[in-house]
Coordinates of C-alpha atoms in Angstrom, one line a residue:
Chain B
X1 CA -8.0 -3.2 -38.9
X2 CA -5.1 -4.4 -37.0
X3 CA -1.4 -4.6 -37.8
X4 CA 1.7 -6.1 -36.2
X5 CA 3.8 -3.8 -34.1
X6 CA 6.4 -4.2 -31.3
X7 CA 5.8 -4.0 -27.6
X8 CA 7.6 -0.6 -27.4
X9 CA 5.6 0.8 -30.4
X10 CA 2.4 -0.2 -28.6
X11 CA 3.4 1.8 -25.5
X12 CA 4.5 4.7 -27.7
X13 CA 1.2 4.7 -29.6
X14 CA -0.8 4.6 -26.3
X15 CA 0.9 7.7 -25.0
X16 CA 0.7 9.6 -28.3
X17 CA -3.0 8.8 -28.8
X18 CA -3.9 9.8 -25.2
X19 CA -1.9 13.0 -25.6
X20 CA -3.8 13.8 -28.8
X21 CA -7.1 13.0 -27.1
X22 CA -6.6 14.9 -23.8
X23 CA -4.5 18.1 -23.5
X24 CA -4.0 17.4 -19.8
X25 CA -1.9 14.3 -20.6
X26 CA 1.9 14.8 -20.6
X27 CA 5.0 12.7 -20.3
X28 CA 7.8 13.4 -17.9
X29 CA 10.9 11.6 -16.7
X30 CA 14.6 11.2 -17.1
X31 CA 15.6 11.5 -20.8
X32 CA 12.1 11.0 -22.1
X33 CA 12.8 13.3 -25.1
X34 CA 15.5 11.0 -26.4
X35 CA 14.2 7.9 -24.6
X36 CA 16.8 5.4 -23.4
X37 CA 14.7 2.4 -24.4
X38 CA 12.6 4.0 -27.0
X39 CA 9.1 3.9 -25.5
X40 CA 8.8 7.7 -25.6
X41 CA 10.9 8.3 -28.7
X42 CA 9.6 10.9 -31.1
X43 CA 6.8 12.2 -28.8
X44 CA 8.6 15.5 -28.4
X45 CA 8.5 16.1 -32.2
X46 CA 4.7 16.0 -32.2
X47 CA 3.9 17.4 -28.7
X48 CA 6.8 19.8 -28.0
X49 CA 9.1 20.1 -25.0
X50 CA 6.4 21.3 -22.7
X51 CA 4.5 18.1 -22.9
X52 CA 7.5 15.8 -23.0
X53 CA 9.4 17.1 -20.0
X54 CA 12.9 16.0 -19.3
X55 CA 13.5 15.9 -15.5
X56 CA 16.6 16.0 -13.3
X57 CA 17.8 12.6 -12.0
X58 CA 15.9 12.6 -8.7
X59 CA 13.3 9.8 -8.6
X60 CA 11.5 10.7 -5.4
X61 CA 11.3 14.4 -6.3
X62 CA 10.1 13.8 -9.8
X63 CA 7.5 11.4 -8.5
X64 CA 6.3 14.1 -6.1
X65 CA 6.2 16.6 -8.8
X66 CA 4.2 14.3 -11.0
X67 CA 1.8 13.8 -8.1
X68 CA 1.4 17.5 -7.5
X69 CA 0.6 18.0 -11.2
X70 CA -1.9 15.1 -11.1
X71 CA -3.7 16.5 -8.0
X72 CA -4.0 19.8 -9.9
X73 CA -6.0 18.0 -12.6
X74 CA -3.4 17.0 -15.1
X75 CA -2.7 13.5 -16.2
X76 CA 1.1 13.0 -16.1
X77 CA 2.7 9.8 -17.4
X78 CA 5.9 9.5 -15.4
X79 CA 8.7 7.2 -16.4
X80 CA 11.0 5.8 -13.7
X81 CA 13.5 4.3 -16.1
X82 CA 14.4 1.1 -14.2
X83 CA 12.2 -0.6 -11.6
X84 CA 15.3 -0.6 -9.3
X85 CA 15.0 3.2 -9.3
X86 CA 11.4 3.0 -7.9
X87 CA 13.1 2.2 -4.6
X88 CA 14.4 5.8 -4.6
X89 CA 10.8 7.0 -4.8
X90 CA 9.4 4.6 -2.1
X91 CA 8.4 7.5 0.2
X92 CA 6.1 9.0 -2.5
X93 CA 4.9 5.6 -3.8
X94 CA 4.2 3.9 -0.5
X95 CA 3.6 6.8 2.0
X96 CA 1.7 9.3 -0.2
X97 CA 0.7 8.3 -3.7
X98 CA -2.0 5.7 -3.0
X99 CA -3.0 7.1 0.3
X100 CA -3.6 10.8 -0.6
X101 CA -7.2 10.3 -1.8
X102 CA -8.2 8.4 1.4
X103 CA -6.5 10.8 3.8
X104 CA -8.1 13.8 2.2
X105 CA -11.5 12.1 2.3
X106 CA -11.7 12.1 -1.5
X107 CA -11.1 15.8 -1.9
X108 CA -8.0 15.1 -4.1
X109 CA -7.5 12.3 -6.6
X110 CA -4.1 11.5 -8.2
X111 CA -4.6 10.4 -11.8
X112 CA -0.9 9.5 -12.3
X113 CA 0.5 6.8 -14.4
X114 CA 4.0 5.5 -13.7
X115 CA 5.8 3.4 -16.2
X116 CA 8.9 1.5 -15.2
X117 CA 11.0 -1.2 -16.8
X118 CA 11.9 -4.4 -15.0
X119 CA 13.8 -7.6 -15.5
X120 CA 17.1 -9.3 -15.8
X121 CA 18.9 -11.0 -18.7
X122 CA 20.4 -7.9 -20.1
X123 CA 23.7 -8.3 -18.3
X124 CA 23.1 -5.0 -16.5
X125 CA 24.0 -6.3 -13.0
X126 CA 22.4 -6.0 -9.6
X127 CA 20.8 -2.6 -9.6
X128 CA 19.4 -2.4 -13.2
X129 CA 17.8 -5.8 -13.4
X130 CA 15.4 -6.4 -10.6
X131 CA 11.6 -7.2 -10.6
X132 CA 10.3 -5.4 -7.5
X133 CA 6.6 -5.6 -8.0
X134 CA 6.1 -7.3 -4.7
X135 CA 7.6 -4.3 -2.9
X136 CA 4.7 -2.3 -4.1
X137 CA 1.7 -4.6 -3.6
X138 CA 1.7 -3.7 0.2
X139 CA 0.9 0.0 -0.6
X140 CA -2.9 0.7 -0.5
X141 CA -4.5 2.8 -3.2
X142 CA -2.4 1.7 -6.1
X143 CA -3.1 -0.3 -9.3
X144 CA -0.3 -2.4 -10.7
X145 CA -0.4 -3.9 -14.1
X146 CA 2.1 -5.9 -16.2
X147 CA 1.3 -6.6 -19.9
X148 CA 3.0 -9.3 -21.8
X149 CA 1.9 -8.5 -25.4
X150 CA 1.8 -5.3 -27.5
X151 CA -2.1 -5.6 -27.5
X152 CA -2.2 -5.7 -23.7
X153 CA 0.5 -3.0 -23.4
X154 CA -1.4 -0.5 -25.4
X155 CA -4.8 -1.3 -23.9
X156 CA -3.6 -1.3 -20.3
X157 CA -1.5 1.9 -20.6
X158 CA -4.4 3.8 -22.2
X159 CA -6.7 2.6 -19.4
X160 CA -4.0 3.7 -16.9
X161 CA -3.8 7.2 -18.3
X162 CA -7.6 7.5 -18.2
X163 CA -7.9 6.1 -14.7
X164 CA -8.6 8.5 -11.8
X165 CA -6.4 6.4 -9.6
X166 CA -2.6 6.0 -9.6
X167 CA -1.5 3.1 -11.8
X168 CA 2.0 1.5 -12.1
X169 CA 2.6 -0.1 -15.5
X170 CA 5.5 -2.5 -15.3
X171 CA 7.3 -3.1 -18.6
X172 CA 9.6 -6.1 -18.9
X173 CA 12.9 -5.2 -20.6
X174 CA 12.9 -8.5 -22.3
X175 CA 9.7 -7.5 -24.1
X176 CA 11.0 -4.0 -24.9
X177 CA 14.5 -5.1 -26.1
X178 CA 13.4 -8.4 -27.5
X179 CA 11.3 -6.7 -30.1
X180 CA 8.3 -8.9 -29.2
X181 CA 5.6 -8.2 -31.9
X182 CA 1.9 -8.7 -31.9
X183 CA -1.4 -7.8 -33.5
X184 CA -2.8 -4.4 -32.4
X185 CA -6.0 -2.8 -33.7
X186 CA -5.8 0.6 -35.2
X187 CA -9.0 1.6 -33.5
X188 CA -9.1 3.1 -30.0
X189 CA -9.5 0.5 -27.2
X190 CA -8.7 0.1 -23.5
X191 CA -8.4 -3.0 -21.3
X192 CA -10.0 -3.3 -17.9
X193 CA -7.8 -3.8 -14.8
X194 CA -8.2 -7.0 -12.9
X195 CA -8.8 -9.3 -15.8
X196 CA -6.4 -12.1 -16.4
X197 CA -6.3 -14.0 -19.7
X198 CA -6.0 -17.8 -20.3
X199 CA -3.1 -18.1 -22.8
X200 CA -3.4 -21.8 -23.1
X201 CA -6.2 -24.0 -21.9
X202 CA -5.4 -27.2 -20.1
X203 CA -7.0 -29.6 -17.6
X204 CA -4.1 -30.9 -15.4
X205 CA -2.2 -28.0 -13.8
X206 CA -2.8 -24.3 -13.6
X207 CA 0.3 -22.1 -14.1
X208 CA -0.3 -18.5 -13.2
X209 CA 2.4 -16.2 -14.6
X210 CA 3.3 -12.6 -14.6
X211 CA 4.6 -10.5 -17.5
X212 CA 7.4 -12.0 -19.6
X213 CA 7.3 -15.2 -17.5
X214 CA 4.1 -16.1 -19.4
X215 CA 6.3 -17.0 -22.4
X216 CA 8.5 -19.3 -20.2
X217 CA 5.3 -20.9 -18.9
X218 CA 4.0 -21.5 -22.4
X219 CA 7.4 -23.1 -23.2
X220 CA 7.1 -25.3 -20.2
X221 CA 3.5 -26.2 -21.2
X222 CA 4.7 -27.3 -24.6
X223 CA 7.4 -29.4 -23.1
X224 CA 5.1 -31.0 -20.6
X225 CA 2.5 -31.7 -23.3
X226 CA 5.0 -34.2 -24.8
X227 CA 4.9 -36.0 -21.4
X228 CA 1.1 -36.0 -21.6
X229 CA 0.6 -33.3 -19.0
X230 CA -2.0 -30.7 -20.0
X231 CA -1.1 -27.3 -18.5
X232 CA -3.3 -24.3 -18.4
X233 CA -1.4 -21.0 -18.6
X234 CA -2.9 -17.9 -17.1
X235 CA -1.3 -14.5 -17.8
X236 CA -2.3 -12.4 -14.8
X237 CA -1.8 -9.0 -16.6
X238 CA -3.0 -7.2 -13.5
X239 CA -1.3 -7.7 -10.2
X240 CA -3.5 -5.2 -8.2
X241 CA -6.3 -5.9 -8.6
X242 CA -5.9 -9.6 -9.2
X243 CA -8.4 -11.6 -11.2
X244 CA -9.3 -14.1 -8.4
X245 CA -12.3 -15.4 -10.5
X246 CA -10.2 -16.6 -13.4
X247 CA -7.7 -18.2 -11.0
X248 CA -10.5 -19.9 -9.1
X249 CA -12.2 -21.2 -12.2
X250 CA -8.9 -22.7 -13.4
X251 CA -7.9 -24.4 -10.1
X252 CA -11.5 -25.7 -9.8
X253 CA -10.8 -27.5 -13.0
X254 CA -7.2 -28.6 -12.5
X255 CA -6.8 -28.8 -8.7
X256 CA -3.1 -27.9 -9.1
X257 CA -1.5 -24.5 -9.0
X258 CA 2.0 -23.2 -9.9
X259 CA 2.8 -19.5 -9.7
X260 CA 5.6 -17.9 -11.8
X261 CA 7.2 -14.6 -11.4
X262 CA 10.6 -13.1 -12.2
X263 CA 10.9 -11.3 -8.8
X264 CA 12.2 -13.0 -5.7
X265 CA 10.3 -15.7 -3.8
X266 CA 10.1 -14.3 -0.3
X267 CA 6.9 -12.3 0.2
X268 CA 6.3 -12.4 -3.5
X269 CA 3.3 -12.4 -5.8
X270 CA 3.3 -16.2 -5.7
X271 CA 3.2 -16.1 -1.9
X272 CA 0.1 -13.9 -2.1
X273 CA -1.6 -16.2 -4.6
X274 CA -0.7 -19.3 -2.5
X275 CA -2.2 -17.7 0.6
X276 CA -5.3 -16.8 -1.4
X277 CA -5.7 -20.4 -2.7
X278 CA -5.1 -22.0 0.7
X279 CA -7.4 -19.6 2.5
X280 CA -10.3 -19.6 0.0
X281 CA -10.2 -23.0 -1.8
X282 CA -7.9 -25.3 0.1
X283 CA -10.2 -28.3 -0.5
X284 CA -9.9 -27.9 -4.3
X285 CA -6.1 -28.4 -4.2
X286 CA -4.9 -31.9 -4.9
X287 CA -1.2 -30.9 -4.2
X288 CA 0.6 -28.1 -2.4
X289 CA 0.9 -24.9 -4.4
X290 CA 4.4 -24.5 -6.0
X291 CA 6.0 -21.1 -6.4
X292 CA 8.5 -20.4 -9.2
X293 CA 10.5 -17.2 -8.5
X294 CA 14.0 -15.9 -8.2
X295 CA 16.1 -16.9 -5.2
X296 CA 16.9 -14.6 -2.3
X297 CA 20.2 -13.5 -3.8
X298 CA 21.3 -10.3 -5.6
X299 CA 21.7 -10.4 -9.4
X300 CA 25.4 -11.0 -10.3
X301 CA 27.3 -9.4 -13.1
X302 CA 28.4 -12.7 -14.4
X303 CA 26.1 -13.8 -17.3
X304 CA 26.5 -17.4 -16.1
X305 CA 25.3 -16.5 -12.6
X306 CA 22.5 -14.3 -14.0
X307 CA 21.1 -17.1 -16.1
X308 CA 21.2 -19.4 -13.0
X309 CA 19.3 -16.8 -11.0
X310 CA 16.4 -16.5 -13.5
X311 CA 13.3 -18.6 -13.4
X312 CA 12.8 -20.3 -16.8
X313 CA 11.0 -23.0 -18.7
X314 CA 12.9 -25.7 -17.0
X315 CA 12.3 -24.5 -13.5
X316 CA 8.6 -24.3 -14.3
X317 CA 8.6 -27.8 -15.7
X318 CA 10.1 -29.1 -12.5
X319 CA 7.6 -27.2 -10.4
X320 CA 4.7 -28.6 -12.4
X321 CA 6.0 -32.1 -11.9
X322 CA 6.1 -31.6 -8.1
X323 CA 2.3 -31.1 -8.2
X324 CA 1.6 -34.3 -10.0
Chain Z
X1 CA 1.8 48.8 4.1
X2 CA 1.3 52.1 5.9
X3 CA -2.3 53.1 5.8
X4 CA -3.6 49.6 5.3
X5 CA -5.0 49.5 8.8
X6 CA -7.7 47.0 7.9
X7 CA -5.2 44.5 6.7
X8 CA -3.1 44.9 9.8
X9 CA -6.0 44.5 12.1
X10 CA -7.2 41.4 10.2
X11 CA -3.7 39.9 10.5
X12 CA -3.7 40.7 14.3
X13 CA -7.0 39.0 14.6
X14 CA -5.8 35.9 12.9
X15 CA -2.7 35.7 15.0
X16 CA -4.8 35.8 18.2
X17 CA -7.1 33.1 16.7
X18 CA -4.1 30.9 16.0
X19 CA -2.7 31.4 19.5
X20 CA -6.1 30.7 21.1
X21 CA -6.7 27.6 18.9
X22 CA -3.4 26.1 20.0
X23 CA -3.8 27.1 23.7
X24 CA -7.2 25.5 23.6
X25 CA -5.7 22.3 22.0
X26 CA -3.1 22.1 24.7
X27 CA -5.7 22.6 27.5
X28 CA -8.0 19.9 26.0
X29 CA -5.1 17.5 25.8
X30 CA -4.1 18.1 29.4
X31 CA -7.7 17.7 30.5
X32 CA -7.7 14.3 28.7
X33 CA -10.6 15.4 26.5
X34 CA -8.9 14.9 23.1
X35 CA -6.2 12.5 22.0
X36 CA -4.5 14.2 19.1
X37 CA -1.0 15.3 20.0
X38 CA -0.2 18.9 19.2
X39 CA 2.9 20.5 17.7
X40 CA 2.4 24.2 18.6
X41 CA 3.8 27.2 16.8
X42 CA 3.6 29.6 19.7
X43 CA 5.7 32.6 19.0
X44 CA 5.7 32.0 15.2
X45 CA 2.3 33.5 14.5
X46 CA 3.6 36.5 12.6
X47 CA 5.3 34.1 10.1
X48 CA 2.4 31.7 9.6
X49 CA -0.2 34.5 9.3
X50 CA 2.1 36.9 7.4
X51 CA 3.0 34.4 4.7
X52 CA -0.6 33.4 4.0
X53 CA -1.9 37.0 4.2
X54 CA -1.0 38.0 0.6
X55 CA -2.4 34.8 -0.9
X56 CA -5.6 34.6 -2.9
X57 CA -8.2 31.8 -2.4
X58 CA -7.0 30.1 -5.7
X59 CA -3.4 30.1 -4.6
X60 CA -2.1 26.7 -3.3
X61 CA -0.7 26.3 0.2
X62 CA 1.4 23.5 1.6
X63 CA 1.7 23.9 5.4
X64 CA 3.5 22.1 8.2
X65 CA 2.6 20.1 11.3
X66 CA 3.5 23.0 13.6
X67 CA 0.1 24.4 14.6
X68 CA -2.7 25.8 12.7
X69 CA -1.2 29.2 11.8
X70 CA -0.9 28.9 8.0
X71 CA -4.2 27.0 7.8
X72 CA -6.1 29.7 9.7
X73 CA -4.2 32.2 7.6
X74 CA -5.4 30.6 4.4
X75 CA -9.0 30.8 5.7
X76 CA -9.7 27.4 7.1
X77 CA -12.6 27.5 9.6
X78 CA -11.9 26.7 13.2
X79 CA -14.8 24.3 13.2
X80 CA -13.4 22.3 10.3
X81 CA -10.0 22.1 12.1
X82 CA -11.6 20.7 15.3
X83 CA -13.7 18.3 13.3
X84 CA -10.6 17.0 11.6
X85 CA -8.5 17.0 14.8
X86 CA -11.2 15.0 16.6
X87 CA -11.6 12.6 13.6
X88 CA -15.3 13.4 13.0
X89 CA -17.3 12.2 10.0
X90 CA -18.2 15.7 8.8
X91 CA -14.7 17.0 8.7
X92 CA -13.3 18.1 5.3
X93 CA -11.4 14.7 5.2
X94 CA -14.3 12.8 6.7
X95 CA -12.3 11.8 9.7
X96 CA -9.3 10.5 7.7
X97 CA -6.9 13.4 8.1
X98 CA -6.2 13.9 11.8
X99 CA -3.3 16.2 12.1
X100 CA -3.1 16.3 8.3
X101 CA -5.4 19.1 7.3
X102 CA -6.7 19.5 3.8
X103 CA -9.3 21.9 2.4
X104 CA -9.9 21.7 -1.3
X105 CA -12.1 24.8 -1.4
X106 CA -9.2 26.9 -0.1
X107 CA -6.6 25.1 -2.2
X108 CA -4.9 23.3 0.7
X109 CA -4.1 19.9 -0.9
X110 CA -3.0 18.2 2.2
X111 CA -0.2 17.8 4.8
X112 CA 2.4 15.0 4.5
X113 CA 3.6 12.9 7.4
X114 CA 7.1 12.3 6.1
X115 CA 8.7 15.8 6.4
X116 CA 9.7 17.3 3.1
X117 CA 7.8 14.8 0.9
X118 CA 5.7 17.8 -0.2
X119 CA 8.6 19.9 -1.3
X120 CA 8.4 18.2 -4.8
X121 CA 4.6 17.9 -4.7
X122 CA 4.4 21.7 -4.3
X123 CA 6.7 22.0 -7.4
X124 CA 4.2 19.8 -9.2
X125 CA 1.2 21.9 -8.4
X126 CA 3.1 25.0 -9.5
X127 CA 4.1 23.1 -12.7
X128 CA 0.4 22.4 -13.3
X129 CA -0.5 26.0 -12.8
X130 CA 2.1 27.0 -15.4
X131 CA 1.0 24.3 -17.9
X132 CA -2.6 25.3 -17.5
X133 CA -1.8 29.0 -17.8
X134 CA -3.5 30.0 -14.6
X135 CA -2.0 32.8 -12.5
X136 CA -2.1 30.7 -9.3
X137 CA 0.9 30.7 -7.0
X138 CA 2.0 27.8 -4.8
X139 CA 3.3 28.7 -1.4
X140 CA 5.5 26.1 0.2
X141 CA 5.7 26.7 3.9
X142 CA 8.5 24.7 5.6
X143 CA 10.6 24.7 8.7
X144 CA 14.4 24.9 8.6
X145 CA 14.7 21.4 10.0
X146 CA 12.8 19.9 6.9
X147 CA 15.1 21.9 4.5
X148 CA 17.7 19.3 5.2
X149 CA 15.6 16.6 3.4
X150 CA 17.4 15.6 0.2
X151 CA 14.3 16.5 -1.9
X152 CA 14.7 20.2 -1.1
X153 CA 17.5 20.4 -3.7
X154 CA 15.9 18.8 -6.8
X155 CA 12.7 20.6 -5.8
X156 CA 14.4 24.0 -5.9
X157 CA 16.3 22.9 -9.0
X158 CA 13.1 22.0 -10.9
X159 CA 11.3 25.2 -9.7
X160 CA 14.1 27.4 -11.0
X161 CA 14.8 25.3 -14.2
X162 CA 11.1 25.5 -15.2
X163 CA 10.6 29.0 -13.9
X164 CA 7.6 27.9 -11.8
X165 CA 5.2 30.2 -9.9
X166 CA 6.2 29.0 -6.4
X167 CA 7.4 30.8 -3.2
X168 CA 9.5 28.8 -0.7
X169 CA 8.8 30.3 2.7
X170 CA 11.2 29.0 5.3
X171 CA 10.2 29.5 8.9
X172 CA 13.4 29.3 10.9
X173 CA 12.3 28.9 14.5
X174 CA 15.8 27.9 15.9
X175 CA 14.7 24.3 16.6
X176 CA 14.7 21.2 14.6
X177 CA 12.4 18.9 16.6
X178 CA 14.2 18.3 19.9
X179 CA 17.5 19.9 18.8
X180 CA 18.8 23.4 18.2
X181 CA 19.3 24.4 14.6
X182 CA 23.0 24.6 15.2
X183 CA 23.1 20.8 15.7
X184 CA 21.7 20.4 12.2
X185 CA 23.3 23.3 10.3
X186 CA 26.8 24.4 9.7
X187 CA 25.4 27.8 8.8
X188 CA 23.1 30.3 10.5
X189 CA 20.9 30.8 7.5
X190 CA 19.0 28.5 5.1
X191 CA 18.2 31.0 2.5
X192 CA 21.6 31.3 0.7
X193 CA 21.0 27.7 -0.6
X194 CA 18.5 29.3 -3.0
X195 CA 21.5 31.1 -4.7
X196 CA 22.8 27.7 -5.8
X197 CA 19.7 27.5 -8.1
X198 CA 19.7 31.1 -9.0
X199 CA 16.6 31.7 -7.0
X200 CA 16.3 35.2 -5.5
X201 CA 16.0 35.2 -1.7
X202 CA 15.5 37.4 1.3
X203 CA 15.9 37.0 5.1
X204 CA 13.4 38.9 7.3
X205 CA 12.5 39.4 10.9
X206 CA 9.8 36.9 11.7
X207 CA 8.4 38.6 14.7
X208 CA 7.2 41.7 12.8
X209 CA 3.9 41.0 11.0
X210 CA 4.4 44.0 8.7
X211 CA 7.7 42.7 7.6
X212 CA 6.6 39.1 7.1
X213 CA 3.5 40.2 5.1
X214 CA 5.4 42.6 2.9
X215 CA 8.3 40.3 2.1
X216 CA 5.8 37.5 1.2
X217 CA 3.7 39.9 -0.9
X218 CA 6.7 40.9 -3.0
X219 CA 7.7 37.2 -3.4
X220 CA 4.2 36.2 -4.4
X221 CA 4.0 39.1 -6.9
X222 CA 7.4 38.0 -8.3
X223 CA 6.2 34.4 -8.8
X224 CA 2.8 35.4 -10.1
X225 CA 4.4 37.7 -12.6
X226 CA 6.1 34.7 -14.3
X227 CA 9.5 35.5 -12.9
X228 CA 10.0 32.0 -11.4
X229 CA 10.5 31.0 -7.7
X230 CA 11.4 33.1 -4.8
X231 CA 12.6 32.1 -1.3
X232 CA 12.0 34.0 1.9
X233 CA 13.5 33.0 5.3
X234 CA 11.7 34.3 8.4
X235 CA 13.7 34.4 11.6
X236 CA 11.5 33.5 14.6
X237 CA 11.5 31.5 17.7
X238 CA 9.5 28.4 18.8
X239 CA 8.2 29.3 22.2
X240 CA 6.5 25.9 22.5
X241 CA 8.3 22.6 22.7
X242 CA 8.4 20.1 19.9
X243 CA 5.2 18.3 20.9
X244 CA 2.6 18.6 23.7
X245 CA 4.2 16.7 26.6
X246 CA 7.8 17.4 25.6
X247 CA 9.2 19.1 28.7
X248 CA 11.8 21.0 26.7
X249 CA 14.8 20.1 28.9
X250 CA 17.1 21.2 26.0
X251 CA 15.7 24.8 25.9
X252 CA 17.8 27.6 27.1
X253 CA 15.5 29.5 29.5
X254 CA 17.3 32.9 29.3
X255 CA 17.0 32.8 25.5
X256 CA 13.3 31.8 25.7
X257 CA 12.6 34.7 28.0
X258 CA 14.5 37.1 25.7
X259 CA 12.5 36.0 22.6
X260 CA 9.3 36.2 24.7
X261 CA 9.8 39.9 25.0
X262 CA 9.5 40.0 21.3
X263 CA 6.3 38.0 21.2
X264 CA 4.8 38.8 17.7
X265 CA 1.3 39.3 19.1
X266 CA 2.5 41.6 21.8
X267 CA 4.5 43.6 19.3
X268 CA 1.6 43.9 16.9
X269 CA -0.8 44.9 19.7
X270 CA 1.6 47.7 20.9
X271 CA 1.8 48.9 17.3
X272 CA -1.9 49.0 16.8
X273 CA -2.4 50.8 20.1
X274 CA 0.3 53.3 19.4
X275 CA -1.1 54.1 15.9
X276 CA -4.6 54.4 17.3
X277 CA -5.9 51.6 15.2
X278 CA -7.2 49.7 18.2
X279 CA -8.0 50.7 21.8
X280 CA -7.5 48.6 24.9
X281 CA -11.2 48.2 25.2
X282 CA -11.6 47.0 21.6
X283 CA -8.7 44.6 22.1
X284 CA -10.4 43.1 25.1
X285 CA -13.6 42.6 23.2
X286 CA -11.8 41.2 20.2
X287 CA -10.0 38.6 22.3
X288 CA -13.2 37.6 24.1
X289 CA -15.0 37.2 20.8
X290 CA -12.2 35.1 19.4
X291 CA -12.1 32.8 22.4
X292 CA -15.9 32.4 22.2
X293 CA -15.5 31.5 18.5
X294 CA -12.9 28.8 19.4
X295 CA -15.0 27.4 22.2
X296 CA -18.1 27.3 20.0
X297 CA -16.1 25.4 17.3
X298 CA -14.8 22.9 19.9
X299 CA -18.3 22.3 21.3
X300 CA -19.7 21.7 17.9
X301 CA -17.0 19.3 17.0
X302 CA -17.5 17.3 20.3
X303 CA -21.1 17.0 19.4
X304 CA -20.5 15.9 15.8
X305 CA -20.8 12.2 14.9
X306 CA -17.9 9.8 14.4
X307 CA -17.3 8.0 11.1
X308 CA -18.4 4.4 11.0
X309 CA -17.6 1.1 9.3
X310 CA -19.1 2.5 6.0
X311 CA -16.3 5.1 6.0
X312 CA -13.4 2.6 6.6
X313 CA -13.3 1.4 3.0
X314 CA -14.4 4.6 1.3
X315 CA -12.2 6.7 -0.8
X316 CA -9.3 4.3 -1.2
X317 CA -10.0 4.3 -4.9
X318 CA -12.2 6.5 -7.1
X319 CA -14.5 3.6 -7.7
X320 CA -16.5 1.8 -5.1
X321 CA -14.8 -0.3 -2.4
X322 CA -11.3 -1.5 -1.8
X323 CA -9.0 -4.0 -3.5
X324 CA -7.8 -6.6 -1.1

């Protein structure tokens, strides 16, 4: 049986179910008892304050504390409220979290899940709006996933909590606040990391999108269909590991590739995919890879400037046309 | 501690082992036989050995870069330390740790490279002990230089807020890397900072093994009894320079000589002789035996195999292989 729930409810259900299933799972972070955006709302009523732990405002230190609890065999789910705030925890995230298992020769594992909300469009200004996924892809030993539907959100978060490796789950604020709804089964399920999904099949151009940008890509595909261009839209779902097979199969068919992310262009996810494509199947490409991403500027407080900053359906349409 | 001659003799033995391990490291470096730089804790042995003396095997220790004192104190075998220092395949970390010692069996979860990163990680292991209802204590051993890291504050805050079983042991050796403590601190003591978080604290003579042991024993008992954190500051003097090869041009020679007269090993030896616990002859034999133990461990490590290409990609993730 499945029913329709919101993105935020899916995340909430994933945490509640895993906390019921495993007494070692607990939630910690700033204001998680009240929950600023609602993902952890109500958990404290069922699981009590000990397992829904409000922390001081100290991102690097609470990340370290969650790591310590995880290396002692618990399975914390840490919330770093805004992705911008992960930059305060970069020491733990990039120097320690993903490297601990290797440096200790496998003596210690860190089964830690970190949830963080990204994205602009909420008129929150420069330091509460960024998508900084590409800052984290350089760190070894981490998994990074970004769901775009309630079904994926629940399945990926549950898989993250059960994983013995550290996983960062990126949650787009537009999906949380936008009240995006979708079908989610009542039965227990998880989704594997590293599996992209084709949201729309097409034969002319491959558009590989991350998170919320999948919806913009689908909008672009619809607009382009009216011009007779048949776009295939891939929702990557998992940034590390990346589903290279699905990307390859699609480009083998279309010969054209456009990447779409909300983060900035320089050294971004699109740059990684473009390098992969040119290094591994250059001969399949009929046109240069196009990257759709945010420009290398801060996010302004002005709604007009914020809208100009963001990649959208129209910028994707233009990028697709450049490949034709 | 009067009457506990066996404990005192065991602590004395460990202090000599620490001194000989580090002197041997220095010699091997100067002879060009090993490559790993050393940060020695000469003169601080009564602190490192005294703080670990009261710990049980199941208690968790976070140590520092400065020498092997606390690791020997917690029971790490000289052979394992040399295997790790030489990067050998059969070391506890399979050649991955280097200076960063880790020994799961003895509950030493690892040694961070960015000073103070582990302040909060230690809070996390203590949090896990409390949540799991074990009676383990985490001992966080740290130098005064590192106590200026920002994370010291939220870490002490969380430890006190959640009443965690953790002891903060601050080894004040008068130097912060290549500077005197007075270049880094407006105060002479670190310990009163604990009062800001309502953590009880004590300042003790770090040259006297009986005092360091006893102060730590009381602090550990306090933490194990569910009374929350405790901080002890040990006043000592780094008779070595910051790293092997540092000529120590900044060191006041008169002061070094003065502290040298209170060498903790010499003080302990005099006490043991005076109380008739040890004779001159027994002391000679003891020292010869310890040096032989160190030499044997060094030889065994030299003869041990290096890791190979099969180890390069191992233990990044809990599953097989590495994600590129």
